[in-house]
XYZ file of C-alpha atoms in Angstrom:
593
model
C 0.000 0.000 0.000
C 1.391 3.559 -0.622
C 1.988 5.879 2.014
C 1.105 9.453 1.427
C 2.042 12.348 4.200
C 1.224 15.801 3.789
C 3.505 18.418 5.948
C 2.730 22.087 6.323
C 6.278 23.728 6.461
C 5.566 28.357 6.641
C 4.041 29.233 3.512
C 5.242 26.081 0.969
C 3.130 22.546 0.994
C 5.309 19.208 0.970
C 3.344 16.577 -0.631
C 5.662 13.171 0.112
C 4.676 10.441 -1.965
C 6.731 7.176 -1.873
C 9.903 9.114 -2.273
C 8.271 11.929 -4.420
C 8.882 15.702 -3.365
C 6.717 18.154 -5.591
C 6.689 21.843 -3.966
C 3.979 24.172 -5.461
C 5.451 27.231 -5.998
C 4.423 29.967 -3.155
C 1.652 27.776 -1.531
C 0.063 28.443 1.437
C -1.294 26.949 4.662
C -4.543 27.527 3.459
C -4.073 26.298 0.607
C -7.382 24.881 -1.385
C -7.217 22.185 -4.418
C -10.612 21.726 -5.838
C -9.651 17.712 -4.847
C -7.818 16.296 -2.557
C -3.669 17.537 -3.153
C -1.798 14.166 -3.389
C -4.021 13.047 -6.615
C -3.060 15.794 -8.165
C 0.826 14.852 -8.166
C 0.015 11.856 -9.228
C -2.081 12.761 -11.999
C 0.242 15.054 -12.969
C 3.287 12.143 -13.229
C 0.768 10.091 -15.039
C 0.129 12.914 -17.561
C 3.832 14.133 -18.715
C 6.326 11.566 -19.152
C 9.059 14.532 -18.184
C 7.892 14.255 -14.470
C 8.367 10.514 -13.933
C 11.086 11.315 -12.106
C 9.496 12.998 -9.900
C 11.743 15.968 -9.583
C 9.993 18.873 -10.344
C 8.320 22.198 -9.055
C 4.697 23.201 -9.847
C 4.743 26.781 -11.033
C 0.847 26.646 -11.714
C -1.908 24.035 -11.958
C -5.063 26.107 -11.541
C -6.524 24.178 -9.045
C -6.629 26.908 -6.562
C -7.829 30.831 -6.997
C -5.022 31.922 -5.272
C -2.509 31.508 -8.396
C -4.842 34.189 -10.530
C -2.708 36.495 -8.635
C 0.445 36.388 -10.661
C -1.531 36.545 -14.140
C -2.041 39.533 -16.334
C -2.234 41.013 -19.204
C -0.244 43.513 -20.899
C -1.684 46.074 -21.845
C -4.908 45.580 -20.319
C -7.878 46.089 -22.288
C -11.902 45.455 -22.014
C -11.853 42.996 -24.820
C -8.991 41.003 -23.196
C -9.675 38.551 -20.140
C -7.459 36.287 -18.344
C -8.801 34.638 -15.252
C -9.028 30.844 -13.655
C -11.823 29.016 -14.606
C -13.467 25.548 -13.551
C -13.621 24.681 -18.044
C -11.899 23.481 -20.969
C -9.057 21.619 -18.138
C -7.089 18.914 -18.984
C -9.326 16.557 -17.340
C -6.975 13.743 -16.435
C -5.024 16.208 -14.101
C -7.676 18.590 -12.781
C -10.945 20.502 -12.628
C -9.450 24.120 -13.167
C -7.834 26.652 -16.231
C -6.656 29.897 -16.795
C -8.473 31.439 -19.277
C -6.690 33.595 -21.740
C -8.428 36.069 -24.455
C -5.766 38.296 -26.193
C -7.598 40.677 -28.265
C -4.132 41.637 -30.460
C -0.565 40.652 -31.476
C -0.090 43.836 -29.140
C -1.219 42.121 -26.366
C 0.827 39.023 -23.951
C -0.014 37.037 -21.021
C 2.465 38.022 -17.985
C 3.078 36.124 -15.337
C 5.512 37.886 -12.693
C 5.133 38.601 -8.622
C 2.812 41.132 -7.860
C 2.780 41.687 -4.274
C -0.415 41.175 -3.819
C -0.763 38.131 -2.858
C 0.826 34.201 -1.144
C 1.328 32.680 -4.838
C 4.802 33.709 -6.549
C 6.761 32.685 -9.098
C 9.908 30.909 -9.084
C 12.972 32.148 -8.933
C 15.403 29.865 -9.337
C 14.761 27.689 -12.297
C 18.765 26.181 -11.848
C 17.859 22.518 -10.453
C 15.171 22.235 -13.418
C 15.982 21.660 -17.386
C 12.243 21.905 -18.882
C 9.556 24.074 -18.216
C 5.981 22.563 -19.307
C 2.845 24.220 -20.132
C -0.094 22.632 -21.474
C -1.668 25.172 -23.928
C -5.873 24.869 -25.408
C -5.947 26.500 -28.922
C -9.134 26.881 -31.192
C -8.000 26.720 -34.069
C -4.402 26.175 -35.543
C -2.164 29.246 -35.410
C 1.798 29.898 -36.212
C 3.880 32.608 -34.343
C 3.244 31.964 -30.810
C 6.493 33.292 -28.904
C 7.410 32.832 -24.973
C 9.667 35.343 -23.467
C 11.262 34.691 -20.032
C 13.233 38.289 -18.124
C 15.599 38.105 -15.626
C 17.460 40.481 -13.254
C 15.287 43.337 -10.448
C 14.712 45.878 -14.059
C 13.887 42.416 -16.429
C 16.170 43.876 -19.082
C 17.427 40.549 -20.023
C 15.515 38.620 -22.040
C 15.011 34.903 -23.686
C 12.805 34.470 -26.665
C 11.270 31.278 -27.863
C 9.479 32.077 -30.875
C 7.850 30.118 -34.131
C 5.707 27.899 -31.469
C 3.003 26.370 -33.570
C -0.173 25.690 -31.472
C -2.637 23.345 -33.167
C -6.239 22.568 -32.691
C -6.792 21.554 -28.885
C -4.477 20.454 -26.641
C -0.344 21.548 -26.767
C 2.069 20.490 -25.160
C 4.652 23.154 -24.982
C 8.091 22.531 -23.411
C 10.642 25.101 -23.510
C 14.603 23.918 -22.973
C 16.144 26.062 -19.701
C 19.170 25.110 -20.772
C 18.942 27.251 -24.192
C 17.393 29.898 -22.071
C 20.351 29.890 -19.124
C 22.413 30.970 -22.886
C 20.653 33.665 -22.576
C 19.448 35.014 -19.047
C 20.208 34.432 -15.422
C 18.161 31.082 -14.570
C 18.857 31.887 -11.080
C 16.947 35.051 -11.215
C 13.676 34.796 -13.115
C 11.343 37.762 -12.605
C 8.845 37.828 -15.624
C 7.484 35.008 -18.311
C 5.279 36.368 -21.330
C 3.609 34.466 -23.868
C 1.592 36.364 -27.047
C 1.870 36.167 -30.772
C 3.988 37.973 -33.419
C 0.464 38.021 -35.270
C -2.965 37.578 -34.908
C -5.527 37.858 -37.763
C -8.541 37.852 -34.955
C -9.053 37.942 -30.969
C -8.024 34.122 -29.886
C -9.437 32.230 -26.492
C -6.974 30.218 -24.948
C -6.600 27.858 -21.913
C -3.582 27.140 -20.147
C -3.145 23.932 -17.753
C -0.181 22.465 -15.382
C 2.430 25.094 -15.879
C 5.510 23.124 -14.353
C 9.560 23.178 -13.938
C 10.777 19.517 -14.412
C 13.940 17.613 -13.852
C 13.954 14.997 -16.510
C 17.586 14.434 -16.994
C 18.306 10.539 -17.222
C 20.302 7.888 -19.270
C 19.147 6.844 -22.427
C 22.153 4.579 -23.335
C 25.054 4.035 -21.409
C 26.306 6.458 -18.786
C 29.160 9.012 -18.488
C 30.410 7.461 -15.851
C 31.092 3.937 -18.173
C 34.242 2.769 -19.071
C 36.521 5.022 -21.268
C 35.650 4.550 -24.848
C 32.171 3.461 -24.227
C 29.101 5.284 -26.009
C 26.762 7.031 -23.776
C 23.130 9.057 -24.337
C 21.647 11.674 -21.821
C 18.309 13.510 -22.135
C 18.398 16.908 -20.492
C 15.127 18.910 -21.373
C 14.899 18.784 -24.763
C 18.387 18.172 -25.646
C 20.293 15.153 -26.093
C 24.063 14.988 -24.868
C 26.083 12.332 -26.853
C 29.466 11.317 -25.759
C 32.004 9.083 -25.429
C 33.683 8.757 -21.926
C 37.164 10.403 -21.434
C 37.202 11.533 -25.187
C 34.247 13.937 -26.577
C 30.516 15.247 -25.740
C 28.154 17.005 -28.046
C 24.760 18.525 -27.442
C 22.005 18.420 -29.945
C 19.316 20.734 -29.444
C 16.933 21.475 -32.169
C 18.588 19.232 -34.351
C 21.653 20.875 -34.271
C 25.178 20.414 -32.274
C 25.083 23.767 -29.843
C 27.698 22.784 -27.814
C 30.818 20.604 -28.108
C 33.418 19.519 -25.402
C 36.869 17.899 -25.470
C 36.704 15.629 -21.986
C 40.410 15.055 -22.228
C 41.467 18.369 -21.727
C 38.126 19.751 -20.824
C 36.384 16.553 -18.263
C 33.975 19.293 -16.661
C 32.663 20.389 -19.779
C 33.532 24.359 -18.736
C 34.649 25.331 -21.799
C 32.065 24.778 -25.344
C 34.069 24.431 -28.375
C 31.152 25.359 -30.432
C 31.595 29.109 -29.613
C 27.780 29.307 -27.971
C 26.116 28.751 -31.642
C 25.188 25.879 -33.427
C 28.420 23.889 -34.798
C 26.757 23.589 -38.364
C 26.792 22.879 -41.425
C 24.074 26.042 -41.312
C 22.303 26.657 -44.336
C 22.421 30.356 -44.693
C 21.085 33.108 -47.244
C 23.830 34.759 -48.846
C 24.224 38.489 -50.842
C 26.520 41.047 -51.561
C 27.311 44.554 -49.684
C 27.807 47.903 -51.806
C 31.184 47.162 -51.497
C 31.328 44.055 -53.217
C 31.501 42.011 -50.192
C 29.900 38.698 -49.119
C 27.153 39.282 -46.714
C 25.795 36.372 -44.394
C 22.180 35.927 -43.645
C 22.786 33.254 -40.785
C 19.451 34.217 -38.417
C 16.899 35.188 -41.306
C 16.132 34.773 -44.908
C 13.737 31.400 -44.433
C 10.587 33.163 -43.833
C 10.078 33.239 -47.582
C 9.327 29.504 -47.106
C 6.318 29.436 -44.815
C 4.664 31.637 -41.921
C 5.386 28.912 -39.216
C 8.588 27.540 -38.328
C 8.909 24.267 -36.122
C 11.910 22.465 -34.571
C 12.495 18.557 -33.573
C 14.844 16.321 -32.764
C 14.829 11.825 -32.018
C 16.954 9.608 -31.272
C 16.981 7.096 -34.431
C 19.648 3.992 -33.415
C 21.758 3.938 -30.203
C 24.442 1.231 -29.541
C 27.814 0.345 -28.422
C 28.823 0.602 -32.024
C 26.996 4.187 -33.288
C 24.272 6.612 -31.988
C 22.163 8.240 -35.000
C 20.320 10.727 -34.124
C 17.465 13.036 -36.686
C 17.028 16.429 -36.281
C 14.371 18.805 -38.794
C 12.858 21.860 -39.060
C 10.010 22.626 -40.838
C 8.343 25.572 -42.739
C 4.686 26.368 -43.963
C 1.273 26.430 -42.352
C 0.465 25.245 -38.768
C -0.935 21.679 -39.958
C 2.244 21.468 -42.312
C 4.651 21.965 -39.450
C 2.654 19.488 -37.622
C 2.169 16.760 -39.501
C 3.492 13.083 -38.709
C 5.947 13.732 -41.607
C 7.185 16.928 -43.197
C 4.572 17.951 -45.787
C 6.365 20.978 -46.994
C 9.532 22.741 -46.625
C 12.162 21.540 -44.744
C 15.560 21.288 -43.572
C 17.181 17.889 -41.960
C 20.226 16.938 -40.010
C 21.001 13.144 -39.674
C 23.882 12.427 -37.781
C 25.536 9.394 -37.202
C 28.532 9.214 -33.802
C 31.389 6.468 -33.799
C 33.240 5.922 -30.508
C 36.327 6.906 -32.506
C 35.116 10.514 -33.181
C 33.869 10.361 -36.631
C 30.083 12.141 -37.014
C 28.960 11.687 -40.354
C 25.877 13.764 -41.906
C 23.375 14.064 -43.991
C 21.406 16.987 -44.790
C 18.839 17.374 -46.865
C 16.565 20.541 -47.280
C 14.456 23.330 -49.232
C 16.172 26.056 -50.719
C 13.650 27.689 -52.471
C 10.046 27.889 -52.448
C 7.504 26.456 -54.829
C 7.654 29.064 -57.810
C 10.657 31.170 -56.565
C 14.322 31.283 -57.730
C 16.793 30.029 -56.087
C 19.225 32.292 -54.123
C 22.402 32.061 -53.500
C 22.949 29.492 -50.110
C 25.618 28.805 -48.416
C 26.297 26.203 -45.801
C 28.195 27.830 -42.220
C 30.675 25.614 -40.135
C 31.823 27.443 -36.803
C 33.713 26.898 -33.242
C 34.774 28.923 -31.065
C 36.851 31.601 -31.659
C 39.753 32.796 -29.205
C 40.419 29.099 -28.446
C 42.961 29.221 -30.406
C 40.977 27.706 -33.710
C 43.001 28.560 -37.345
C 41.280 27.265 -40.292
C 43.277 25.707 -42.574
C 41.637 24.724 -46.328
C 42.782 22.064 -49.030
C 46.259 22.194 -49.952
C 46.863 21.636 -53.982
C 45.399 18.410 -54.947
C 46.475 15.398 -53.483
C 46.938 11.772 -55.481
C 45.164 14.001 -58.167
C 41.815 14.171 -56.652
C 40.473 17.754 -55.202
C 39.023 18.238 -51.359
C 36.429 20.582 -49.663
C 37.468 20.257 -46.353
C 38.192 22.732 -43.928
C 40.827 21.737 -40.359
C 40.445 23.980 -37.503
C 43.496 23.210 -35.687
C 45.197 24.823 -32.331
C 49.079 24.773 -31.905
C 48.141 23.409 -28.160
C 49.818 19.849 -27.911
C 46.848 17.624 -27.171
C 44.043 19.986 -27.769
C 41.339 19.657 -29.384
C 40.618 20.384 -33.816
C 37.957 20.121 -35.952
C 37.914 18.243 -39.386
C 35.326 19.045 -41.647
C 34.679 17.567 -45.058
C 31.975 17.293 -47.969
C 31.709 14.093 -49.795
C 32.601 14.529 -53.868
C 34.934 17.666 -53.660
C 34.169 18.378 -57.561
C 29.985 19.388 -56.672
C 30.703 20.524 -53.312
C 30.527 24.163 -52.205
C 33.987 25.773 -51.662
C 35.562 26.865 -48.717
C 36.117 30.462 -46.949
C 37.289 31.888 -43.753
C 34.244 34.113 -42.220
C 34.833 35.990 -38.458
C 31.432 36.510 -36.940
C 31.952 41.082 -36.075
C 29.807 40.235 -32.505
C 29.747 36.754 -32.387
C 32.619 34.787 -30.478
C 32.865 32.465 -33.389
C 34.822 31.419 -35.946
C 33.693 29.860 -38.857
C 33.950 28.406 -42.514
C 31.466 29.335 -45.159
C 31.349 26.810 -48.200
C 29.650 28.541 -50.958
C 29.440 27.905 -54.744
C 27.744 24.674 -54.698
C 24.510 23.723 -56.943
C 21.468 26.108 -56.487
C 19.011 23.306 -56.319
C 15.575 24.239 -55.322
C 15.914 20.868 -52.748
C 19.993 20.125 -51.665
C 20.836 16.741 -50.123
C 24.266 15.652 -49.899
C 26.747 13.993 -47.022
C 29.859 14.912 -44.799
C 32.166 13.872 -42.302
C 33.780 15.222 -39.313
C 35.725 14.355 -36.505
C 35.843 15.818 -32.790
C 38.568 13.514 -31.894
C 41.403 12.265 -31.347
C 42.803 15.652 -30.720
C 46.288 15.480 -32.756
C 44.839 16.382 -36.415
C 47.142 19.969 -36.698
C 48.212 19.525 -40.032
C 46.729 19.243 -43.783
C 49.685 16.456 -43.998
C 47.258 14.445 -41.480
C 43.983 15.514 -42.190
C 43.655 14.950 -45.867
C 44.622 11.020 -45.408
C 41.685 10.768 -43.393
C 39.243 12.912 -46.061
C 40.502 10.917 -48.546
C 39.048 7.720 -46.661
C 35.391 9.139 -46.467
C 35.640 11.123 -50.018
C 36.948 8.051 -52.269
C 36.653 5.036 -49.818
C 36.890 2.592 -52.816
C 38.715 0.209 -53.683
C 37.174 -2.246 -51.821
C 38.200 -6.283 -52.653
C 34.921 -8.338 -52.344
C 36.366 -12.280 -52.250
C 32.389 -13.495 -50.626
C 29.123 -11.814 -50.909
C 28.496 -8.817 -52.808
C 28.591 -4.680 -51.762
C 24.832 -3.245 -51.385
C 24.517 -0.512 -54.053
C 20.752 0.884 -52.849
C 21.358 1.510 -49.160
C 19.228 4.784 -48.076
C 22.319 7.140 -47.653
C 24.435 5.859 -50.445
C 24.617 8.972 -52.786
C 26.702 7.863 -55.656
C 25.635 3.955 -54.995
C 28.917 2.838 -54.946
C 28.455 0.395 -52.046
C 29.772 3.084 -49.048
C 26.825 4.975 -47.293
C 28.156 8.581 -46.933
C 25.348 9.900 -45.111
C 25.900 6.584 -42.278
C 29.634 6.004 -43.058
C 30.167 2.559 -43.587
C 30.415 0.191 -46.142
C 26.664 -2.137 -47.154
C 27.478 -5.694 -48.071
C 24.992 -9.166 -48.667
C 26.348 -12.063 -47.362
C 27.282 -15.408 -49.748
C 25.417 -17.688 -48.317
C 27.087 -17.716 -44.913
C 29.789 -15.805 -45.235
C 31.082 -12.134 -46.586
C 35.133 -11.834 -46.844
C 36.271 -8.756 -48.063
C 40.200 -7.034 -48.459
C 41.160 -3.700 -47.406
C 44.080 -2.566 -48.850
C 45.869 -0.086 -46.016
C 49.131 0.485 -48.071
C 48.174 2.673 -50.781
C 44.971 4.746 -48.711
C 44.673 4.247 -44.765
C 41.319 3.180 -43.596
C 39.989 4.961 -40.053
C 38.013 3.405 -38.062
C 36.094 1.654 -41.324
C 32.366 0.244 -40.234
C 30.074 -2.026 -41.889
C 26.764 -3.047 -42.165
C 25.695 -6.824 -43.188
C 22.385 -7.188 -44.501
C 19.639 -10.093 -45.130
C 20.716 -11.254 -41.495
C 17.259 -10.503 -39.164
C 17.372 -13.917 -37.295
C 20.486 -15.141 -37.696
C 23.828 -15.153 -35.450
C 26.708 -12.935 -37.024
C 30.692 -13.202 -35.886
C 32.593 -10.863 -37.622
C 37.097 -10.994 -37.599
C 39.803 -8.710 -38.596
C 42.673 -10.758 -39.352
C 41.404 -13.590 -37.625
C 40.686 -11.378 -34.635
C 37.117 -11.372 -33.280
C 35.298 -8.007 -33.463
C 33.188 -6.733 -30.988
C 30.293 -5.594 -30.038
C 28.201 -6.212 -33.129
C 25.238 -4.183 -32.957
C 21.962 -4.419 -34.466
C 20.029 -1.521 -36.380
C 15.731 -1.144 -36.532
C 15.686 -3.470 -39.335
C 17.904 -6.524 -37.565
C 20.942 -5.498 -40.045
C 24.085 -6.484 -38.260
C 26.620 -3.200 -37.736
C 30.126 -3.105 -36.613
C 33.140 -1.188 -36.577
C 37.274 -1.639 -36.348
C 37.860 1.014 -34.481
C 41.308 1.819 -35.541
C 43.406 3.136 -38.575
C 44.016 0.006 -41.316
C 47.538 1.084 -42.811
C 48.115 -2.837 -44.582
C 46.242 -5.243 -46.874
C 43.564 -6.531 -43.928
C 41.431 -9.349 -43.883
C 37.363 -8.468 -42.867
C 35.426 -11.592 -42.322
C 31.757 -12.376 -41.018
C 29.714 -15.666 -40.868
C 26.471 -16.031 -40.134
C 24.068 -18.354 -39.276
C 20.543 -19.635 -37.867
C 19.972 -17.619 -34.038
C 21.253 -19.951 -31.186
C 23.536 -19.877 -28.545
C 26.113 -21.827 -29.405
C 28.994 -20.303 -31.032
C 30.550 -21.410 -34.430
């Protein structure tokens, strides 16, 4: 049976359930719930998968009059209203609402201390990663923006905006650790939620406004072994690492933040510079004085009124993560849709343990019936790290590059390789200093204007001794040209999702696709004349069946397994002879061959 206790403790409420500690914010003694408090909780848990932990902090549920107090609207006006109301609640977690009717763009729900009253708002938002907000709309409508102040005057200020409400119920959850880029989290004074534009007055309801904890393990742990592959949720971000060597953090689809845990292990200093690592499709023009201008923030309107932003987790094992990453463009259904159902851009990256994140993007350019303009893709770090880009030296072996190597004279610090697959199509390369941005970044340019681009790259985040173009291109090389390839058994898979020129090597996944022969697949690597890093594969036709793989007569491990069964592994070091790859298969069991 489960034990609930309730303790009055001054003016806050501690609701102990089996372990559980919620604290509504600013509570009183006299607190009144419409039911009983300790459903509530519970409801609430059962309603938002980002409170299972149970770590969280109620800002508002609406269950009480008492919380009206720190709701207003700015400016006030006699068609506006805002007030809690016993309708239109989420039913599974209470009786009561806050009823919202903004009569203008002009006008925002506020929700601050006023003084007036025993219910405040929080504070300090630093323990918590995700605020939630459950959001009633009429009728689908793009532009919806939060704003969150901090400091006594509430001069600083985090905006989230493109939120795309549909008909009924939303979910919205906004990422405190993409606002702490931008505010003091310790010091939060004023929320305000509103439109950029509204074509008519608009009733809303808002439900179970709540800070939540919801950082856990996906896969692995950062406290593994060294080498070992490890996913963490954090609000709505995803950290990917591997232990003692690299971390990146995904939010929106995009890497925002990048540490090197060899020299770095408390993650104090991000590599990325504070901006998205890239590649960053940006709009691109000239000055009056015949120089290149970059649209990085704008210039994607043009595509649709709404904007939305998401990010999953595709594959994660010992061997890779993959993780997909999109925004979309166009009308509030489009943006909303199961699958993207008009414009678009999408990041699909794929992490070895060995430092090697290869990409594909695909995306719209250009809008039904409009030209293309000129687009160029922006790769950045972090500049006064001691980051120099260097570019592709003259041609080596005869075959061109489009790489760029950010590279630090620091013995053991951390560089930056990044490459696009088939040099001769591929935009080309120039230095770009951001004026008020601590970042420094690449710009590749040039490439085709194609109303829809998809193509595939490679970079690498570690190991952290890359410094010259004498070792970078070898490893370019590999992932541009990664033929020849010596099939003795089974044959190379030439129509594997991801395999641009169909060659048999997946650029967008990085590895090579190959059938089995019968039982078996033996293939020859030849190390001499082009070094092989860290080369994976992927065996298919092999959902129910065993699979041993050997390099040299060596056993490889782990073998992992992909949403379709398909067997994937990886040698996760640099081939420099003729090498011997060999897998068997057979019928599931136990028993070893």
């Amino acid at each position: 049976m489960q034990h609930k206790h309730i303790v009055k403790m001054g003016s806050l409420l501690v609701v102990a359930v089996a372990g559980l500690t919620v604290l509504p914010a600013g509570c009183e003694e006299t607190f009144r719930y419409h039911r009983p408090l300790e459903p509530v909780a519970d409801r609430l848990m059962a309603a938002y998968p980002d409170l299972s932990s149970g770590r969280f902090l109620i800002v508002a549920d609406f269950e009480a009059v008492e919380q009206g107090a720190i709701f207003r609207l700015a400016p006030p006006t006699a068609a506006g209203y805002v007030g809690i109301v016993g309708e239109q609640a989420r039913a599974e977690t209470g009786a009561g609402s806050l009823k919202v009717r903004l009569a203008t763009a002009e006008q925002e729900l506020v929700v601050e201390d006023t003084g007036q009253g025993p219910w405040t708002l929080p504070r300090d938002w630093g323990r918590f990663n995700l605020l939630l907000m459950s959001v009633y709309s009429p009728r689908p409508v793009a532009g919806a923006v939060f704003r969150a102040c901090s400091g006594p005057e509430k001069t600083v200020e985090y905006a989230r905006d493109g939120i795309v409400l549909r008909e009924g119920w939303n979910l919205i959850r906004i990422d405190i650790g993409d606002m702490a880029q931008r505010i003091d989290i310790a010091d939060v004074r004023q929320l305000r939620f509103g439109f950029t534009e509204l074509d008519r007055p608009i009733e809303l309801y808002v439900d179970d406004m709540v800070l939540a904890d919801n950082a856990s393990d996906v896969f692995g742990s950062r406290t593994s072994q060294p080498g070992d592959l490890y996913v963490r949720v954090e609000g709505r971000r995803f950290r990917v690492g591997v232990v003692e060597r690299f971390e990146l953090v995904f939010a929106r689809g995009r890497i925002v933040e990048w540490y090197d845990l060899g020299s770095d292990p408390d993650r104090v200093r991000n590599l990325t510079g504070g901006g998205p690592l890239g590649p960053t499709p940006v709009m691109l023009g000239l000055a009056a004085d015949g120089s290149l201008q970059i649209d990085e923030r704008g210039g994607w309107e043009r595509l649709g009124p709404a904007a939305e932003s998401m990010q999953r987790l595709v594959e994660t094992s010992p061997v890779r993560v993959v993780l997909w990453g999109e925004w979309r463009f166009g009308t509030p259904d489009a943006v909303t849709a199961a699958e993207a159902e008009g414009p678009f851009h999408r990041w699909v990256y794929t992490i070895y343990p060995t430092g090697k994140v290869c990409l594909e993007f695909a995306g719209t350019l250009a809008a039904t019936g409009t030209a293309v303009r000129e687009v160029g893709y922006l790769v950045s770090c972090a500049d006064g790290e001691g980051f120099e880009p260097l570019g592709p030296g003259p041609q080596t072996d005869g075959e061109a590059l489009s790489y760029v190597l950010f590279c630090r004279d620091e013995p053991g610090g951390p560089d930056l390789l990044y490459a696009f697959q088939r040099a001769a199509t591929a935009p080309k390369a120039r230095a770009v200093r951001h004026d008020a941005d601590p970042r420094l970044g690449m710009l590749f340019h040039g490439g085709p204007a194609d109303a829809v681009a998809v193509w595939s790259a490679m970079f690498n985040v570690w190991p952290s001794d890359v410094d010259t173009r004498r070792q970078a291109e070898p490893i370019v090389l590999d992932y541009a040209n990664p033929l020849p390839i010596a099939v003795d058994a089974g044959r190379l898979v030439r129509t594997d999702a991801g395999d641009t020129d169909n060659d048999g090597f997946n650029e967008a996944r990085g590895h090579y696709t190959l059938e089995p022969e019968g039982n078996a697949v033996r293939v020859r690597l030849d190390g001499r004349h082009r070094m092989r890093f860290g080369p994976a594969f992927k065996i298919v036709d092999v959902a129910g069946r065993d699979v041993w793989a050997y390099v040299d007569g060596l056993e490889i491990r782990p073998i992992a397994r992909d949403e379709e069964d398909n067997a994937i592994f990886q040698i996760p070091r640099v081939i420099d002879k003729e090498t011997l790859v060999e897998v068997t298969t057979r019928e599931r069991s136990d028993a070893a061959p």
